[in-house]
Structures are given as C-alpha cells and as structure tokens.
Backbone as JSON, one array per atom type, in Angstrom:
{
  "sequence": "YSHSINLEFYHDILTVLDSVIKKHQLNVHEQLCCIKTIFVILSGQGTVINIDPVHFYSHLYRVIPELDCCKYHDNLETFLRTIEALFLVGRKKVTANSTLSFVKRMSMLSLQTLHNATLGILAALRTIIQTNKNTESLLDVDPSYGQGIYNAELQEPEHSNAGSTSLWELPALQRHYHPEVCKLSKTVASLTVSQNNHNNLKPELAKMTPSEWFKEYDPSNVAFNPAVMPPVKVPQRIPAHYPTLPYADVLDKNYPNVDFSKDFF",
  "N": [[27.89, -49.5, -69.08], [30.2, -50.73, -69.92], [30.69, -53.47, -69.54], [29.46, -54.65, -71.63], [30.93, -54.27, -74.0], [32.63, -55.65, -76.54], [35.65, -57.29, -76.28], [37.54, -57.19, -78.36], [37.21, -54.72, -79.3], [38.7, -52.85, -77.74], [41.19, -51.92, -78.23], [40.73, -50.26, -80.26], [39.03, -48.45, -79.17], [40.64, -47.15, -77.38], [42.64, -46.18, -79.2], [41.16, -44.31, -80.82], [39.86, -42.36, -78.94], [42.28, -41.33, -77.87], [43.53, -40.04, -80.16], [41.43, -38.19, -80.55], [41.57, -36.66, -78.26], [44.11, -35.58, -78.55], [43.89, -33.78, -80.57], [43.15, -31.23, -79.54], [40.58, -30.25, -79.59], [38.67, -30.46, -77.8], [36.7, -29.39, -74.85], [37.41, -28.9, -71.4], [35.66, -30.56, -69.69], [34.87, -32.63, -71.78], [37.23, -33.81, -72.1], [37.79, -35.03, -69.89], [35.63, -36.74, -69.52], [36.28, -38.48, -71.77], [38.93, -39.49, -70.85], [37.94, -40.67, -68.33], [36.18, -42.59, -69.17], [37.99, -44.33, -70.5], [39.51, -45.3, -68.24], [37.52, -46.4, -66.66], [36.55, -48.55, -68.33], [38.91, -50.15, -68.54], [39.26, -50.65, -66.03], [37.39, -52.65, -65.4], [36.17, -55.61, -67.2], [38.21, -55.17, -68.8], [40.71, -55.64, -67.54], [41.67, -58.05, -68.06], [43.12, -57.79, -70.34], [46.13, -56.95, -71.57], [46.76, -53.96, -71.5], [48.2, -50.82, -71.61], [47.44, -47.77, -70.67], [49.08, -45.33, -70.99], [49.41, -42.92, -72.55], [46.94, -41.76, -71.53], [47.27, -41.33, -68.94], [49.08, -39.02, -69.28], [47.27, -37.18, -70.43], [45.31, -36.78, -68.39], [46.98, -35.8, -66.35], [47.74, -33.53, -67.55], [45.48, -32.03, -67.64], [44.76, -31.34, -65.13], [45.7, -28.79, -64.02], [43.87, -27.03, -65.08], [41.68, -27.16, -63.76], [39.69, -25.48, -61.43], [38.32, -23.46, -58.83], [36.71, -21.77, -59.98], [35.65, -21.33, -63.09], [35.53, -24.15, -64.13], [34.81, -25.65, -61.87], [32.7, -27.42, -61.44], [33.45, -29.57, -62.86], [35.02, -30.95, -61.17], [33.96, -33.05, -59.8], [33.63, -35.19, -61.66], [36.47, -35.5, -62.28], [37.4, -36.48, -59.84], [36.05, -38.98, -59.65], [37.36, -40.12, -61.84], [39.94, -40.21, -60.7], [39.42, -42.09, -58.72], [38.8, -44.41, -60.45], [41.28, -44.78, -61.52], [43.41, -45.13, -59.59], [42.27, -46.22, -57.23], [41.31, -48.44, -58.03], [42.67, -49.37, -60.54], [45.42, -49.25, -59.44], [47.81, -50.73, -59.55], [48.62, -50.6, -62.15], [49.74, -48.04, -62.48], [52.95, -46.18, -62.59], [55.46, -45.79, -60.22], [56.77, -43.19, -60.38], [54.88, -41.71, -61.75], [52.82, -41.93, -60.16], [53.79, -40.45, -57.83], [53.96, -37.91, -59.04], [51.34, -37.25, -59.6], [50.15, -37.21, -57.1], [51.43, -34.94, -56.01], [50.62, -32.86, -57.85], [47.79, -32.94, -57.56], [47.71, -32.23, -54.85], [48.57, -29.49, -54.99], [46.48, -28.66, -56.54], [44.5, -28.64, -54.48], [44.6, -26.34, -53.12], [43.24, -24.42, -54.53], [40.55, -24.72, -54.87], [36.98, -25.17, -54.11], [35.73, -25.91, -50.56], [34.52, -28.61, -50.54], [35.66, -29.75, -52.71], [38.39, -29.79, -52.19], [38.17, -31.45, -49.9], [37.45, -33.85, -51.19], [39.88, -34.28, -52.74], [41.73, -34.5, -50.79], [40.95, -36.82, -49.56], [41.42, -38.6, -51.58], [44.06, -38.48, -51.76], [44.75, -39.49, -49.26], [43.97, -42.16, -49.47], [45.69, -42.96, -51.75], [48.24, -42.49, -50.6], [48.24, -44.27, -48.46], [48.11, -46.81, -49.9], [50.45, -46.9, -51.66], [53.73, -47.19, -51.0], [55.8, -45.76, -51.93], [55.05, -43.05, -52.01], [55.24, -42.05, -49.47], [57.7, -40.55, -49.06], [57.05, -37.94, -49.83], [55.86, -36.68, -47.72], [57.89, -36.13, -46.27], [60.29, -33.82, -45.11], [62.79, -33.8, -45.78], [65.54, -32.68, -47.84], [67.1, -34.61, -49.1], [65.91, -36.63, -50.53], [64.86, -38.11, -53.31], [66.07, -37.26, -56.82], [67.55, -34.77, -58.55], [65.66, -31.9, -59.63], [62.37, -30.89, -58.75], [60.01, -30.39, -61.44], [57.41, -28.57, -61.96], [56.08, -27.7, -64.07], [56.27, -29.25, -66.25], [54.72, -31.55, -68.39], [54.65, -34.25, -68.52], [54.06, -37.06, -66.26], [55.64, -38.89, -65.67], [58.38, -37.8, -65.77], [58.75, -35.78, -64.09], [60.11, -35.41, -61.88], [58.68, -35.57, -59.16], [59.49, -36.86, -56.73], [61.35, -35.34, -55.45], [60.43, -33.23, -54.05], [58.03, -31.99, -51.77], [54.92, -32.44, -49.85], [54.06, -29.52, -49.22], [51.73, -28.17, -49.19], [50.03, -29.13, -47.33], [50.55, -28.14, -44.72], [49.48, -25.59, -45.14], [46.75, -26.03, -45.57], [45.95, -26.95, -43.23], [45.29, -24.7, -41.77], [42.87, -23.9, -42.73], [39.82, -22.34, -43.57], [37.47, -24.22, -43.28], [36.6, -26.66, -40.96], [36.72, -29.31, -41.31], [38.39, -29.72, -43.41], [40.78, -28.86, -42.24], [41.04, -30.97, -40.31], [41.21, -33.33, -41.9], [43.33, -32.66, -43.53], [45.31, -32.76, -41.56], [45.34, -35.26, -40.92], [46.24, -36.67, -43.33], [48.83, -35.53, -43.43], [50.03, -36.8, -41.26], [50.12, -39.3, -42.13], [51.33, -42.74, -42.36], [52.51, -45.61, -44.02], [53.03, -47.8, -42.35], [51.71, -47.25, -40.15], [48.36, -47.4, -40.02], [46.23, -45.56, -39.21], [43.33, -43.73, -38.56], [43.29, -41.04, -37.43], [41.61, -39.5, -35.72], [39.42, -39.14, -37.49], [36.0, -39.95, -38.05], [34.48, -43.05, -38.29], [32.57, -43.5, -40.28], [33.3, -41.49, -42.06], [35.78, -42.1, -42.81], [35.34, -44.1, -44.49], [34.35, -43.15, -46.67], [34.37, -42.42, -50.17], [36.48, -40.25, -52.51], [34.61, -38.89, -54.16], [32.16, -38.9, -52.79], [32.91, -37.55, -50.5], [32.88, -35.03, -51.79], [30.16, -34.71, -52.52], [29.07, -34.82, -50.12], [29.73, -32.46, -48.71], [28.94, -30.36, -50.36], [28.54, -27.03, -51.32], [26.6, -25.97, -52.7], [23.9, -25.69, -52.06], [23.83, -23.46, -50.4], [24.32, -23.88, -47.72], [26.23, -24.54, -44.83], [28.4, -27.05, -44.01], [29.92, -28.59, -41.35], [27.38, -26.95, -39.46], [27.74, -23.51, -38.8], [28.69, -22.18, -35.86], [26.99, -20.05, -33.74], [28.08, -16.62, -32.87], [29.65, -16.11, -29.55], [28.06, -14.59, -27.13], [29.07, -11.52, -25.58], [29.13, -10.23, -22.36], [28.0, -6.86, -21.69], [30.19, -4.35, -20.85], [30.27, -2.4, -17.81], [30.38, 1.05, -17.94], [33.02, 2.83, -16.29], [32.73, 5.37, -13.79], [34.13, 8.28, -13.2], [35.07, 10.88, -11.02], [34.52, 14.23, -12.02], [36.47, 17.0, -12.32], [36.74, 20.58, -12.61], [38.93, 21.89, -15.13], [40.68, 23.98, -14.63], [40.91, 23.67, -11.83], [42.21, 21.39, -11.7], [44.71, 22.06, -12.73], [45.79, 24.17, -11.03], [45.91, 22.63, -8.6], [48.09, 20.67, -9.35], [50.05, 22.39, -10.08], [50.91, 24.59, -8.33], [52.51, 26.9, -8.14], [52.54, 28.1, -10.75], [51.46, 30.62, -12.74], [48.95, 30.43, -14.82], [47.58, 32.32, -16.1], [49.41, 34.07, -17.59], [51.42, 34.49, -20.39], [53.75, 32.25, -21.54], [55.67, 32.72, -23.45]],
  "CA": [[27.7, -50.57, -70.0], [31.32, -51.15, -70.29], [31.02, -54.75, -69.69], [28.77, -55.25, -72.94], [31.93, -53.99, -75.1], [33.51, -56.66, -76.99], [37.18, -57.06, -75.92], [38.24, -56.95, -79.59], [37.15, -53.28, -79.78], [39.24, -52.09, -76.61], [42.34, -51.2, -78.55], [40.28, -49.41, -81.14], [38.64, -47.29, -78.42], [41.65, -46.26, -76.74], [43.37, -45.18, -80.19], [40.31, -43.28, -81.16], [39.92, -41.35, -77.86], [43.52, -40.72, -77.75], [43.53, -39.14, -81.12], [40.5, -37.07, -80.28], [42.1, -35.53, -77.19], [45.33, -34.95, -79.1], [43.65, -32.74, -81.64], [43.03, -30.07, -78.91], [39.18, -29.67, -80.04], [37.82, -30.9, -76.7], [36.99, -28.73, -73.68], [38.01, -29.73, -70.18], [34.75, -31.57, -69.41], [34.83, -33.58, -72.63], [38.41, -34.56, -72.05], [37.76, -35.66, -68.58], [34.85, -37.7, -69.9], [37.15, -39.35, -72.52], [39.65, -40.13, -69.89], [37.39, -41.51, -67.45], [35.72, -43.8, -69.93], [39.02, -45.43, -70.65], [39.88, -45.94, -67.04], [36.35, -47.34, -66.21], [36.56, -49.72, -69.22], [39.88, -50.93, -68.26], [38.98, -51.4, -64.52], [36.28, -53.87, -65.47], [36.73, -56.78, -67.73], [39.53, -54.89, -69.57], [41.83, -56.02, -66.72], [42.25, -59.26, -68.54], [43.9, -57.45, -71.39], [47.39, -56.24, -71.31], [46.88, -52.7, -72.12], [48.87, -49.78, -70.64], [46.95, -46.33, -71.02], [50.03, -44.39, -70.66], [49.06, -41.54, -72.86], [45.74, -41.04, -70.98], [47.89, -40.62, -67.92], [49.5, -37.7, -69.44], [46.15, -36.33, -70.68], [44.79, -36.56, -67.14], [47.88, -34.95, -65.59], [47.77, -32.17, -68.07], [44.06, -31.35, -67.34], [44.55, -30.8, -63.65], [45.87, -27.27, -63.71], [42.9, -26.2, -65.75], [40.51, -27.39, -62.91], [39.84, -24.54, -60.29], [37.04, -22.99, -58.08], [35.98, -20.75, -60.88], [34.89, -21.72, -64.37], [35.48, -25.65, -64.19], [34.68, -26.28, -60.67], [31.62, -28.48, -61.68], [34.09, -30.81, -63.35], [35.89, -31.75, -60.21], [33.38, -34.41, -59.47], [34.2, -36.06, -62.68], [37.87, -35.66, -61.95], [37.49, -37.41, -58.68], [35.62, -40.28, -60.14], [38.3, -40.49, -62.73], [41.02, -40.55, -59.85], [38.93, -43.33, -58.3], [39.02, -45.5, -61.24], [42.77, -44.88, -61.76], [44.13, -45.32, -58.18], [41.67, -47.15, -56.25], [40.78, -49.84, -58.8], [43.78, -49.85, -61.3], [46.63, -48.61, -59.12], [48.86, -51.5, -60.11], [49.13, -50.2, -63.33], [50.39, -46.75, -62.37], [54.21, -46.38, -62.14], [55.75, -44.98, -59.04], [57.07, -41.77, -60.63], [53.67, -41.23, -62.21], [51.98, -41.67, -58.86], [54.2, -39.18, -57.08], [53.55, -36.68, -59.77], [49.83, -37.03, -59.53], [49.93, -36.76, -55.8], [51.93, -33.63, -55.87], [49.78, -31.84, -58.64], [46.7, -32.87, -56.74], [48.06, -31.44, -53.69], [48.56, -28.15, -55.57], [45.11, -28.24, -56.96], [43.54, -28.52, -53.41], [44.71, -24.84, -52.63], [42.6, -23.67, -55.63], [39.12, -25.25, -55.05], [36.16, -24.87, -52.78], [36.21, -26.93, -49.57], [34.12, -29.79, -50.85], [36.6, -30.46, -53.8], [39.49, -29.99, -51.38], [37.97, -32.62, -48.99], [37.71, -34.84, -52.0], [41.25, -34.38, -53.24], [42.39, -34.93, -49.57], [40.49, -38.09, -49.28], [41.97, -39.43, -52.5], [45.49, -38.44, -51.41], [44.94, -40.27, -48.12], [44.01, -43.5, -50.04], [46.96, -43.27, -52.54], [49.47, -42.54, -49.57], [48.11, -45.53, -47.65], [48.41, -47.99, -50.7], [51.54, -46.71, -52.23], [54.84, -46.96, -49.99], [56.85, -44.81, -52.3], [54.63, -41.7, -51.71], [55.66, -41.73, -48.09], [58.69, -39.53, -49.15], [56.42, -36.73, -49.88], [55.53, -36.33, -46.32], [59.16, -35.63, -45.42], [60.77, -32.32, -45.77], [64.2, -33.93, -45.87], [65.76, -32.52, -49.2], [68.02, -35.58, -49.63], [65.16, -37.52, -51.07], [64.88, -38.06, -54.79], [67.31, -36.89, -57.59], [67.33, -33.66, -59.46], [64.86, -30.84, -59.26], [60.94, -31.12, -59.3], [59.57, -29.5, -62.57], [56.02, -28.56, -61.85], [55.43, -27.31, -65.38], [56.48, -30.54, -67.08], [53.24, -32.38, -68.44], [54.72, -35.7, -68.48], [54.24, -37.42, -64.97], [56.84, -40.02, -65.41], [59.72, -37.26, -65.73], [58.57, -34.3, -63.42], [60.86, -35.61, -60.46], [58.04, -35.42, -57.95], [59.98, -37.45, -55.59], [62.36, -34.37, -55.11], [59.58, -32.2, -53.45], [57.24, -32.45, -50.52], [53.65, -31.75, -49.83], [54.14, -28.12, -48.6], [50.39, -27.68, -49.17], [49.34, -29.7, -46.31], [50.51, -27.18, -43.51], [48.67, -24.41, -45.41], [45.33, -26.55, -45.55], [45.75, -27.07, -41.66], [44.66, -23.38, -41.43], [41.82, -23.67, -43.7], [38.44, -22.08, -42.91], [36.48, -25.18, -42.96], [37.14, -27.38, -40.0], [36.86, -30.78, -41.85], [39.59, -29.55, -44.26], [41.86, -28.79, -41.23], [41.23, -32.3, -39.69], [41.64, -34.28, -42.97], [44.83, -32.31, -43.95], [46.28, -33.19, -40.67], [45.35, -36.84, -41.02], [47.0, -36.92, -44.52], [50.16, -35.15, -43.02], [50.49, -37.72, -40.36], [49.99, -40.81, -42.48], [52.53, -43.53, -42.53], [52.19, -46.89, -44.4], [53.13, -48.82, -41.25], [50.62, -46.91, -39.19], [47.35, -47.12, -40.81], [45.25, -44.93, -38.33], [42.44, -42.66, -39.05], [43.57, -39.86, -36.82], [40.3, -38.74, -35.33], [38.45, -39.38, -38.38], [34.91, -40.74, -37.84], [34.36, -44.29, -39.1], [31.61, -43.27, -41.56], [33.94, -40.42, -42.81], [36.95, -42.85, -43.19], [34.96, -45.09, -45.47], [33.76, -42.45, -47.98], [35.13, -42.23, -51.32], [36.5, -38.92, -52.78], [33.5, -38.42, -54.83], [31.23, -38.88, -51.63], [33.22, -36.33, -49.68], [32.64, -33.93, -52.67], [28.82, -34.42, -52.39], [28.61, -34.47, -48.59], [30.0, -31.1, -48.12], [28.66, -29.51, -51.34], [27.94, -25.82, -50.84], [25.59, -25.34, -53.68], [22.53, -25.46, -51.47], [24.04, -22.33, -49.5], [24.27, -24.47, -46.22], [27.6, -24.9, -44.41], [28.25, -28.18, -43.16], [29.0, -28.56, -40.32], [26.71, -25.69, -39.35], [28.62, -22.5, -38.17], [28.25, -22.0, -34.48], [26.68, -18.55, -33.6], [29.19, -15.98, -31.94], [29.36, -16.16, -28.09], [27.61, -13.13, -26.57], [29.96, -11.16, -24.7], [28.39, -9.32, -21.51], [28.37, -5.53, -21.84], [30.97, -3.8, -19.69], [29.6, -1.23, -17.3], [31.47, 2.02, -17.95], [33.32, 3.26, -14.98], [32.28, 6.73, -13.62], [35.15, 8.95, -12.53], [34.47, 12.23, -10.52], [34.84, 15.22, -12.98], [36.84, 18.33, -11.68], [37.12, 21.73, -13.46], [40.24, 21.87, -15.61], [41.47, 24.86, -13.93], [41.17, 23.16, -10.63], [43.36, 20.48, -11.63], [45.99, 22.59, -12.98], [46.05, 24.72, -9.85], [46.27, 21.66, -7.58], [49.25, 20.19, -9.71], [51.19, 23.28, -10.36], [50.52, 25.58, -7.62], [53.45, 28.08, -8.36], [52.55, 28.63, -11.95], [50.35, 31.41, -13.01], [48.45, 30.16, -16.09], [46.98, 33.59, -16.89], [50.4, 34.74, -18.23], [51.92, 33.93, -21.61], [54.99, 31.63, -21.25], [56.51, 33.25, -24.38]],
  "C": [[29.02, -51.0, -70.51], [31.56, -52.59, -70.4], [30.44, -55.4, -70.93], [29.68, -55.0, -74.01], [32.56, -55.21, -75.34], [34.86, -56.47, -76.73], [38.02, -56.72, -77.15], [38.04, -55.33, -79.96], [38.0, -52.34, -78.75], [40.39, -51.33, -77.35], [41.87, -50.09, -79.62], [39.6, -48.18, -80.45], [39.65, -46.35, -77.9], [42.52, -45.29, -78.09], [42.39, -44.1, -80.61], [40.18, -42.23, -80.26], [41.08, -40.63, -77.76], [43.79, -39.81, -78.87], [42.44, -37.98, -81.21], [41.09, -36.12, -79.43], [43.37, -34.85, -77.7], [45.14, -33.81, -80.09], [43.29, -31.49, -80.88], [41.56, -29.32, -79.26], [38.18, -30.03, -78.9], [37.83, -29.89, -75.5], [37.3, -29.56, -72.57], [37.07, -30.84, -69.79], [34.72, -32.7, -70.43], [36.04, -34.48, -72.53], [38.3, -35.5, -70.84], [36.75, -36.96, -68.88], [35.54, -39.04, -70.87], [38.01, -40.25, -71.67], [39.16, -41.13, -68.83], [36.63, -42.73, -67.97], [36.83, -44.89, -70.2], [39.35, -46.11, -69.32], [38.62, -46.89, -66.44], [36.4, -48.62, -67.12], [37.71, -50.61, -68.74], [40.06, -51.37, -66.77], [37.96, -52.45, -64.41], [36.84, -55.01, -66.29], [37.93, -56.42, -68.67], [40.81, -55.25, -68.78], [42.42, -57.27, -67.44], [43.09, -59.01, -69.77], [45.13, -56.66, -71.1], [47.58, -54.93, -72.11], [47.36, -51.55, -71.15], [48.4, -48.33, -71.24], [47.78, -45.29, -70.77], [49.78, -43.08, -71.11], [47.91, -41.06, -72.1], [46.35, -40.68, -69.44], [48.52, -39.17, -67.95], [48.39, -36.71, -69.75], [45.66, -36.03, -69.38], [45.53, -35.49, -66.47], [47.93, -33.58, -66.22], [46.56, -31.4, -67.74], [43.94, -30.78, -66.01], [44.78, -29.38, -63.36], [44.78, -26.62, -64.13], [41.57, -26.33, -64.64], [40.8, -26.28, -61.65], [38.53, -24.29, -59.73], [36.23, -22.0, -58.92], [35.1, -21.5, -62.08], [34.6, -23.34, -64.4], [35.33, -26.34, -62.92], [33.74, -27.42, -60.75], [32.29, -29.69, -62.34], [34.92, -31.61, -62.44], [35.44, -33.04, -59.8], [33.77, -35.5, -60.56], [35.55, -36.3, -62.71], [38.04, -36.73, -60.88], [37.19, -38.84, -58.86], [36.59, -40.92, -61.04], [39.55, -41.05, -61.94], [40.6, -42.0, -59.16], [39.19, -44.43, -59.22], [40.35, -45.72, -61.55], [43.46, -45.47, -60.63], [43.62, -46.33, -57.29], [41.36, -48.38, -56.66], [42.01, -50.17, -59.76], [45.22, -49.27, -60.78], [47.62, -49.42, -59.44], [49.42, -51.08, -61.36], [49.89, -48.84, -63.64], [51.83, -46.89, -61.88], [54.35, -45.69, -60.88], [56.03, -43.58, -59.23], [55.82, -41.07, -61.07], [52.77, -40.9, -60.96], [52.46, -40.61, -57.98], [53.84, -38.01, -57.82], [52.08, -36.32, -59.66], [49.44, -36.6, -58.05], [50.34, -35.39, -55.64], [51.1, -32.48, -56.74], [48.31, -31.9, -58.09], [46.65, -32.11, -55.58], [47.9, -29.81, -53.97], [47.18, -27.68, -55.93], [44.16, -27.91, -55.74], [43.62, -27.18, -52.84], [43.69, -24.0, -53.49], [41.11, -24.04, -55.74], [38.26, -24.92, -53.8], [36.22, -26.14, -51.87], [35.77, -28.15, -49.93], [35.11, -30.46, -51.87], [37.83, -30.63, -52.94], [39.38, -31.26, -50.41], [38.15, -33.84, -49.94], [39.13, -35.27, -52.48], [42.06, -35.01, -51.93], [42.21, -36.37, -49.21], [41.22, -39.08, -50.43], [43.47, -39.48, -52.26], [45.71, -39.48, -50.32], [44.87, -41.83, -48.54], [45.14, -43.77, -50.81], [48.05, -43.3, -51.53], [49.55, -43.84, -48.9], [48.39, -46.69, -48.46], [49.47, -47.85, -51.44], [52.72, -46.24, -51.24], [55.6, -45.92, -50.57], [56.29, -43.37, -52.15], [54.83, -41.23, -50.34], [56.81, -40.47, -48.17], [58.16, -38.08, -49.33], [55.86, -35.96, -48.69], [56.7, -35.86, -45.54], [59.75, -34.45, -46.09], [62.33, -32.6, -45.89], [64.49, -33.75, -47.41], [66.63, -33.48, -49.88], [67.29, -36.63, -50.37], [65.07, -37.13, -52.6], [66.1, -37.53, -55.51], [66.83, -35.89, -58.47], [66.23, -32.63, -58.76], [63.38, -31.04, -59.71], [60.5, -30.11, -60.25], [58.23, -29.75, -62.54], [55.38, -28.23, -63.22], [55.5, -28.41, -66.6], [55.19, -31.34, -67.1], [53.29, -33.78, -68.71], [55.12, -36.14, -67.05], [55.31, -38.15, -64.74], [58.26, -39.25, -65.37], [59.65, -35.96, -65.19], [59.56, -34.32, -62.02], [60.19, -35.14, -59.3], [58.61, -35.86, -56.78], [61.04, -36.46, -54.88], [61.67, -33.33, -54.21], [58.88, -32.88, -52.3], [55.96, -31.87, -50.6], [53.5, -30.62, -49.0], [52.66, -27.7, -48.41], [49.62, -28.09, -47.87], [49.25, -28.71, -45.04], [49.5, -25.94, -43.93], [47.09, -24.89, -45.18], [44.99, -26.75, -44.01], [45.09, -25.72, -41.15], [43.55, -22.85, -42.26], [40.48, -23.13, -42.88], [37.43, -22.95, -42.6], [37.22, -26.29, -42.07], [37.45, -28.86, -40.47], [38.15, -30.66, -42.67], [40.85, -29.59, -43.37], [42.11, -30.21, -40.61], [41.67, -33.38, -40.95], [43.04, -34.0, -43.39], [45.74, -32.81, -42.92], [46.45, -34.76, -40.55], [46.25, -37.29, -42.16], [48.54, -36.49, -44.11], [50.9, -36.12, -42.25], [50.53, -39.21, -40.72], [51.36, -41.57, -42.64], [51.89, -44.89, -43.05], [52.19, -48.03, -43.32], [52.02, -48.55, -40.36], [49.26, -46.51, -39.97], [46.13, -46.73, -39.83], [44.61, -43.8, -39.0], [42.66, -41.28, -38.58], [42.42, -38.99, -36.7], [39.37, -38.57, -36.38], [37.36, -40.29, -38.02], [34.87, -42.06, -38.71], [33.61, -44.09, -40.41], [32.49, -42.21, -42.38], [35.31, -41.14, -43.47], [36.62, -43.77, -44.36], [34.43, -44.47, -46.6], [34.74, -42.23, -48.93], [35.23, -40.68, -51.68], [35.17, -38.21, -53.22], [32.3, -38.17, -53.71], [31.54, -37.77, -50.81], [32.79, -35.09, -50.51], [31.08, -33.72, -52.45], [28.34, -34.11, -51.02], [28.63, -33.04, -48.23], [29.88, -30.08, -49.4], [27.94, -28.19, -50.81], [26.94, -25.13, -51.65], [24.36, -25.01, -53.16], [22.7, -24.27, -50.33], [23.77, -22.73, -48.09], [25.76, -24.91, -45.94], [27.52, -26.15, -43.54], [29.82, -28.63, -42.75], [28.47, -27.1, -40.15], [27.73, -24.86, -38.61], [27.96, -22.08, -36.88], [28.07, -20.31, -34.25], [27.79, -17.97, -32.49], [28.83, -16.13, -30.45], [29.12, -14.62, -27.81], [28.57, -12.73, -25.53], [29.22, -10.02, -23.73], [28.93, -7.91, -21.85], [29.18, -4.93, -20.61], [30.33, -2.39, -19.26], [30.74, -0.14, -17.28], [31.69, 2.54, -16.51], [32.96, 4.94, -15.01], [33.39, 7.32, -12.76], [34.64, 10.37, -12.09], [35.17, 13.16, -11.53], [35.24, 16.65, -12.17], [37.09, 19.38, -12.94], [38.66, 21.61, -14.05], [41.1, 22.78, -14.73], [41.88, 24.52, -12.52], [42.24, 22.26, -10.64], [44.74, 21.0, -11.96], [46.45, 23.39, -11.77], [46.57, 23.84, -8.71], [47.66, 21.03, -8.05], [50.44, 21.14, -9.85], [50.81, 24.67, -9.61], [51.44, 26.95, -7.68], [53.4, 28.63, -9.75], [51.19, 29.46, -12.12], [49.94, 31.17, -14.6], [47.82, 31.26, -16.96], [48.0, 34.37, -17.61], [50.91, 34.03, -19.31], [53.2, 33.41, -21.2], [55.93, 32.3, -22.15], [56.66, 34.82, -24.28]]
}
C-alpha cells in the first residue's frame, strides 16, 4: 500500500524509522522489515522525490553478518526481497563503492547459509554484476585493482575499500554439495558485462528472482531439489580360491636345508 502514502510524509517516515533502528531496540527481523519498507516505498512513486536513504544502506550492510543458517535463516527471504528493491529497482541510487561492499559481504554470507539462500544470494550477485560494470573488478584476482586494504569489519559500505579484494568465495562454492550451487557459482565467476551469457543456466532459471530461487529450493519440506540419485550398484566380486598347503610343507619346499625343529638361538 505504499502507493497510497502521501508524498509529504515520506521524509517523516524515513526520519522515524531511521531513529528507531539507531536505538538498537529491534531484532534482526524487525530491522529488515523497516529497511525493506523504505526501499519499497522509494522504488514506487517515491522515485519522483529526491531522497537519498544513505543511512539505510549502512543499516542493511550492518545486518548482513547477523544472518546465517542457524537462528536467523528464516529472515533471509526478507533480506533477498530487500536486495531486490535496492539493486534491481533502485540501483541507480547506490554508489559504486557501496555496491562493491554489498557484493563482497553478500558473497561472504553465501558460505554461511543453506543451499536455497546461497542460490538466492548468487542470483542477486549475478544480476548486480551484470548491471554494474564497476563490480567486474571483484572477479579478477589481480591485486593491482583498488586502493588500500579491504576492511571487512567496517560497518560503512562507502569506506570499506571492497574494490581491493575479490570474490574468493566463488571457487569454494563451486565445490558445494548442491549441484545447482556449483552451476550458479560457476556462472557468476565467469560473468563479464560485455558477455551477457547464462552459462548453462536454463532459461526458466535465468529469469528467476533471488527470492524465487530461495523458495524453489527450500529444504523445509525435507525434499532435496533436484532429487538425489541412488548409488550405483556395484556387482559383487567373486572371491578367488587358491589351493591351500600345510604351512610345514611350504617351509620345507622353500628352505630345504633348514631344520625348523631346532632353535636358531
């Protein structure tokens, strides 16, 4: 219902939600809902207003490390929808440095989530890299890119120097237990802005949004997608039968000049 909000109240909504988050009284889910609300509002009719929600970039960037495959895994769908509203719709408002920082921190998060959330994050990274030329440097291992040292602990995306690092998480994800994660991570690793190929992705998968990837491969129903192939049956080997000889006969045959009845010592 964001379209029914009067434009005069937009600044007040941003100010109130920003102050509520800064009080540190909200849990992770509540913070994500506040941040998502702002980005959804500004991606609709709020685009006609010159509002830069720079504080909410920092709020979202700070929340990412608190999401994992344990306590807050259910909040990852809300996080992916927030990323969609931020980068897929309002990507022109995000600076180049902030985009690099978000891509790097999301890549780090992908190693700590279940496979459906990892697929959603990789799908978001794929879209962001394809639509932002400056993120191509993260796919290069050349250390000459960027200036300074990447500070992963800094909570301000604009000043973390993410352009000085690379997405080293992608080679690790290419050895993931889930086959779709392996395929999608290889696709992201081979992306270039000039070559917009899907790299063995099916057309229906290439069109899916990050949140759709999350739902499609949700393991909550205790069903693996795609189904795990049963192990191949290995035919039993017939044991070989060798003729058995008395041990004494073997010794007498190999050592005819030795009397084994006597003590050597």
